[in-house]
Coordinates of C-alpha atoms in Angstrom, one line a residue:
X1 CA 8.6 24.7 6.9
X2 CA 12.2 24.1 7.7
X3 CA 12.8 21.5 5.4
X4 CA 11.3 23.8 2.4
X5 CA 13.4 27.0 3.2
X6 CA 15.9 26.6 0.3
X7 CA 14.8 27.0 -4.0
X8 CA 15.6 23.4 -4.7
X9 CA 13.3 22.2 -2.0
X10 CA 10.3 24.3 -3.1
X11 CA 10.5 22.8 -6.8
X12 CA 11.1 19.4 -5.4
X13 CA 7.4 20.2 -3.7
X14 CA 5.8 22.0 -6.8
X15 CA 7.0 18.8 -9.0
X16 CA 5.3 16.4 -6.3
X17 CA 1.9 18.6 -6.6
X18 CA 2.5 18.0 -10.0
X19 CA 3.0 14.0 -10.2
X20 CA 0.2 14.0 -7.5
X21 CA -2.5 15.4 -9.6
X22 CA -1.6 13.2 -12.5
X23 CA -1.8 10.5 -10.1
X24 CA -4.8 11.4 -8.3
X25 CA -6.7 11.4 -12.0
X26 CA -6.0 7.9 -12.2
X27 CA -8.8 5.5 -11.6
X28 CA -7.0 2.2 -11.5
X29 CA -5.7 1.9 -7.9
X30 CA -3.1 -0.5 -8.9
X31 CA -1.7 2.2 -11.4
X32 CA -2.2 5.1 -9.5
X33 CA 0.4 3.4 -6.8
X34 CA 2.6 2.5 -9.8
X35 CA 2.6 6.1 -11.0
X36 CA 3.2 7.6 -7.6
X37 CA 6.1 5.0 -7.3
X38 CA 7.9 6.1 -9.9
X39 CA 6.7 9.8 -9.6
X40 CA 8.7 9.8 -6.0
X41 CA 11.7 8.1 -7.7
X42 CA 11.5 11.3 -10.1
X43 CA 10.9 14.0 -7.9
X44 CA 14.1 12.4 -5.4
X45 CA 16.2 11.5 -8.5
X46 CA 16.6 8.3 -6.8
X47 CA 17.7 4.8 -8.5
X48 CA 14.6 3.0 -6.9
X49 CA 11.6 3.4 -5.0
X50 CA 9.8 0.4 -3.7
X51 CA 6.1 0.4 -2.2
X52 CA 6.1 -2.3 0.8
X53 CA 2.7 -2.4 1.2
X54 CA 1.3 -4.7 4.7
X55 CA 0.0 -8.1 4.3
X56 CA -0.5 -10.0 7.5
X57 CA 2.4 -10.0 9.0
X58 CA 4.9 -9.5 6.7
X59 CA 5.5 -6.0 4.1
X60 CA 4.9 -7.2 0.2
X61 CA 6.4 -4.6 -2.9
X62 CA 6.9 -5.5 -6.1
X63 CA 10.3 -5.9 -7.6
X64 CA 10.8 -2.8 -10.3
X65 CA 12.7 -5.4 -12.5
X66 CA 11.6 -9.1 -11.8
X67 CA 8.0 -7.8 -11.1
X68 CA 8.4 -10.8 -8.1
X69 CA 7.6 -10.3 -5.3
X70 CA 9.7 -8.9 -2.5
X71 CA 8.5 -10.7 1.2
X72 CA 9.7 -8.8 4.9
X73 CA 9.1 -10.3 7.8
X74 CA 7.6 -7.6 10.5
X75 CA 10.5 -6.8 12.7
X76 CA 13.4 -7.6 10.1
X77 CA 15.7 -5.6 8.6
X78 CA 15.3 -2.1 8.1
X79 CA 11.5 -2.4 6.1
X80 CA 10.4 -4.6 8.5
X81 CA 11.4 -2.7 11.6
X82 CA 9.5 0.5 10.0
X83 CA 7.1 -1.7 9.4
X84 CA 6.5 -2.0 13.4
X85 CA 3.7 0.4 14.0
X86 CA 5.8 1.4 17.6
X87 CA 8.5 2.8 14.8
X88 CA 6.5 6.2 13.2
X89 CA 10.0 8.2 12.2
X90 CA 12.1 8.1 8.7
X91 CA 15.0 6.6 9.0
X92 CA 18.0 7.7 6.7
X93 CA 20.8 5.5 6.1
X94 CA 23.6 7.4 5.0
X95 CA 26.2 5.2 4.2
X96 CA 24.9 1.9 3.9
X97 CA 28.1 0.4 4.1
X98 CA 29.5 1.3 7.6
X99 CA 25.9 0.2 9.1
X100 CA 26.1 -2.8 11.5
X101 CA 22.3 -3.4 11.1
X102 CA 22.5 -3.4 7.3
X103 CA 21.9 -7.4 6.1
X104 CA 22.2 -7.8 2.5
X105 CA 19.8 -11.3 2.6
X106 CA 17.0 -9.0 4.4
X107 CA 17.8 -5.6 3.0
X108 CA 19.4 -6.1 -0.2
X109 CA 17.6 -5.7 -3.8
X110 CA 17.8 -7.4 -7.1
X111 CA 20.5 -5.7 -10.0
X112 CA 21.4 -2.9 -7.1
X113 CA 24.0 -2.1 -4.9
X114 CA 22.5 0.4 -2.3
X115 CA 24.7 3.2 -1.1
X116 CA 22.5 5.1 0.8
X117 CA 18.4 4.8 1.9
X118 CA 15.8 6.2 3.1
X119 CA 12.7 4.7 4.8
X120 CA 9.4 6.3 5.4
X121 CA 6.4 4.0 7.5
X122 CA 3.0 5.6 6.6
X123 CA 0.0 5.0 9.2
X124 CA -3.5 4.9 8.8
X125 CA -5.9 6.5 10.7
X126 CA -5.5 3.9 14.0
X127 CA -1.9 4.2 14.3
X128 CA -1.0 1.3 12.5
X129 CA 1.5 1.0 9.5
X130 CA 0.2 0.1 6.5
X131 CA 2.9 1.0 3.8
X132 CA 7.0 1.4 4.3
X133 CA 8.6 3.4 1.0
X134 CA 12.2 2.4 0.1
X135 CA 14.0 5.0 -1.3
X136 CA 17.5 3.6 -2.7
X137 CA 20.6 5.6 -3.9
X138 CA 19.4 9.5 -4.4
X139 CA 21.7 10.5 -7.2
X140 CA 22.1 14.2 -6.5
X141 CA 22.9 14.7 -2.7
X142 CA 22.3 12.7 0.6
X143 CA 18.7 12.7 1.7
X144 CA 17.5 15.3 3.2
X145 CA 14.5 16.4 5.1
X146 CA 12.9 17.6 2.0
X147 CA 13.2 14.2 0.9
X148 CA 11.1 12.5 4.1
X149 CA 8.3 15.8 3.3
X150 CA 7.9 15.0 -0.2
X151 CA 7.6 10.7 0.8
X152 CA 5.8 11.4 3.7
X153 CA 3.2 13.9 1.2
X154 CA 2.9 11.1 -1.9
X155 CA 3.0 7.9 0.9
X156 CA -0.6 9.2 2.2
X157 CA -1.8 9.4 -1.4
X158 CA -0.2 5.7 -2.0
X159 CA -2.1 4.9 1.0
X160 CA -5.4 6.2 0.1
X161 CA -4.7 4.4 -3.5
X162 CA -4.1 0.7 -1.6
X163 CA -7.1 1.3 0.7
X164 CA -9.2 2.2 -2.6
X165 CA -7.6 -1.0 -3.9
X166 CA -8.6 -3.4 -0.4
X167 CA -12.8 -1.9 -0.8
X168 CA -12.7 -2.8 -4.3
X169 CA -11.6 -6.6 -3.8
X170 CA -14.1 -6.6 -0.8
X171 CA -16.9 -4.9 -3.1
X172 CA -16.4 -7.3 -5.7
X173 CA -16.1 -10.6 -3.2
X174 CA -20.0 -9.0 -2.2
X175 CA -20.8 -9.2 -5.3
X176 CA -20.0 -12.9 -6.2
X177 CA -21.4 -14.3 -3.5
X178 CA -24.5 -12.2 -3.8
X179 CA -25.0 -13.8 -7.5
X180 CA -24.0 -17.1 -6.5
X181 CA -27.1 -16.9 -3.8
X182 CA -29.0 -15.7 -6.0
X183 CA -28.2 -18.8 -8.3
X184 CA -28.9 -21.0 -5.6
X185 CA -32.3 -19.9 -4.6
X186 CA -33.1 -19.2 -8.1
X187 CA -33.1 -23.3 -8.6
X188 CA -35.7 -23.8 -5.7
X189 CA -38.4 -21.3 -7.8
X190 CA -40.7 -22.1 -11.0
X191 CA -38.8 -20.9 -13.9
X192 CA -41.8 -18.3 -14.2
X193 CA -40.7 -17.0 -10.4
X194 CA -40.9 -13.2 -10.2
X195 CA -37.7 -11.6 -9.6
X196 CA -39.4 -10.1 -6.1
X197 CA -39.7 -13.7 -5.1
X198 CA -35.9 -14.7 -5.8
X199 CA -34.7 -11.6 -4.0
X200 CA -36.6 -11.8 -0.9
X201 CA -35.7 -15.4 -0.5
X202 CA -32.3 -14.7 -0.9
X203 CA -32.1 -12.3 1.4
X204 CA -34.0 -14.2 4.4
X205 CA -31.6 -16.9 3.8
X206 CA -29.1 -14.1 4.0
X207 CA -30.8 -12.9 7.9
X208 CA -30.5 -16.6 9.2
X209 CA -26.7 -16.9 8.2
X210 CA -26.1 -13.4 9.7
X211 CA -28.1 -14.8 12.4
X212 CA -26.1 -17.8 13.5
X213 CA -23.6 -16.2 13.3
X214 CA -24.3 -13.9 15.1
X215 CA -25.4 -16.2 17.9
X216 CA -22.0 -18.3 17.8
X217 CA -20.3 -14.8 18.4
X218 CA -22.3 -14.4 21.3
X219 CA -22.4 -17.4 22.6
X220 CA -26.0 -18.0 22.9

């Protein structure tokens, strides 16, 4: 509430409804986290906005220029210290410049010299953080609460986008290796084999794999 008492943080927040529901529309997850990328950078009037999305244990974004990637280390500088699930506040950088911690070989990005920053880590459900946005350089003013509302508001959506984006890779890893069962036992039949026949096969072969394993988890 406090951060929205003032005009130009209420149309900050109407524009981010805005970009959300044109993002929300999309189906792609990969664009939809694209579009909310650069819907944020908008909305802030910022010179950059990077996604740092985790992957093991490092955060991974996508440079705006290169299109290379960009690799953090959990832990170093100031993505991957947000991206330490025991850090769950914004952190705004000011003035970039008189900051100790600042390390330009960490913290630094391509065709950019960053004045001031703002970093927002956004959880999931069990506490862990999955994303860190990288605002770089607002144009207008410092950051201001507003600003870590209106992250904090499109990071859940980008969240929701990359989780969207994780069940479709494991959906379609399903489906492979279903077919390529399916392949398998479908050499082992007549050509004139029902399709009944191939399926039930498949999935009893599919019970005893689930069943050893199940045993080597157990121990038994």
């Amino acid at each position: 509430v406090e951060a929205l008492r003032n005009e130009g943080s209420l149309s900050k927040m109407l524009e981010c409804n805005r970009r959300l529901r044109d993002c929300v529309a999309l189906a792609d997850p990969a664009e939809r986290l694209h579009q909310i990328s650069q819907g944020l950078k908008r909305v802030i009037v910022a010179e950059r906005v990077n996604v740092f999305v985790r992957s093991g244990q490092a955060m991974v974004a996508s440079d705006e220029l290169t299109g290379q990637d960009i690799v953090i280390p959990i832990g170093q500088g100031y993505v991957g210290r947000c991206g330490n699930s025991e850090n769950r506040s914004a952190v705004i950088m000011g003035n970039i410049n008189k900051d100790s911690l600042f390390r330009p070989s960490v913290d630094g990005r391509s065709d950019i010299q960053i004045q001031h920053a703002l970093y927002v880590p956004v959880l999931n459900h069990s506490g862990q953080t999955m994303l860190v946005i990288e605002v770089l350089n607002k144009i207008s003013a410092p950051f201001d609460p507003s600003d870590v509302l209106v992250t904090e508001i499109m990071g859940a959506n980008a969240l929701d986008a990359v989780e969207s984006q994780s069940e479709h890779v494991h959906l379609e890893e399903a489906r492979r290796q279903a077919l390529q069962l399916l392949t398998s036992v479908q050499y082992l039949y007549p050509v004139n084999s029902d399709a009944d026949s191939i399926l039930n096969s498949a999935v009893t072969q599919m019970a005893h794999v689930l069943k050893a394993k199940a045993r080597i988890y157990l121990g038994i």
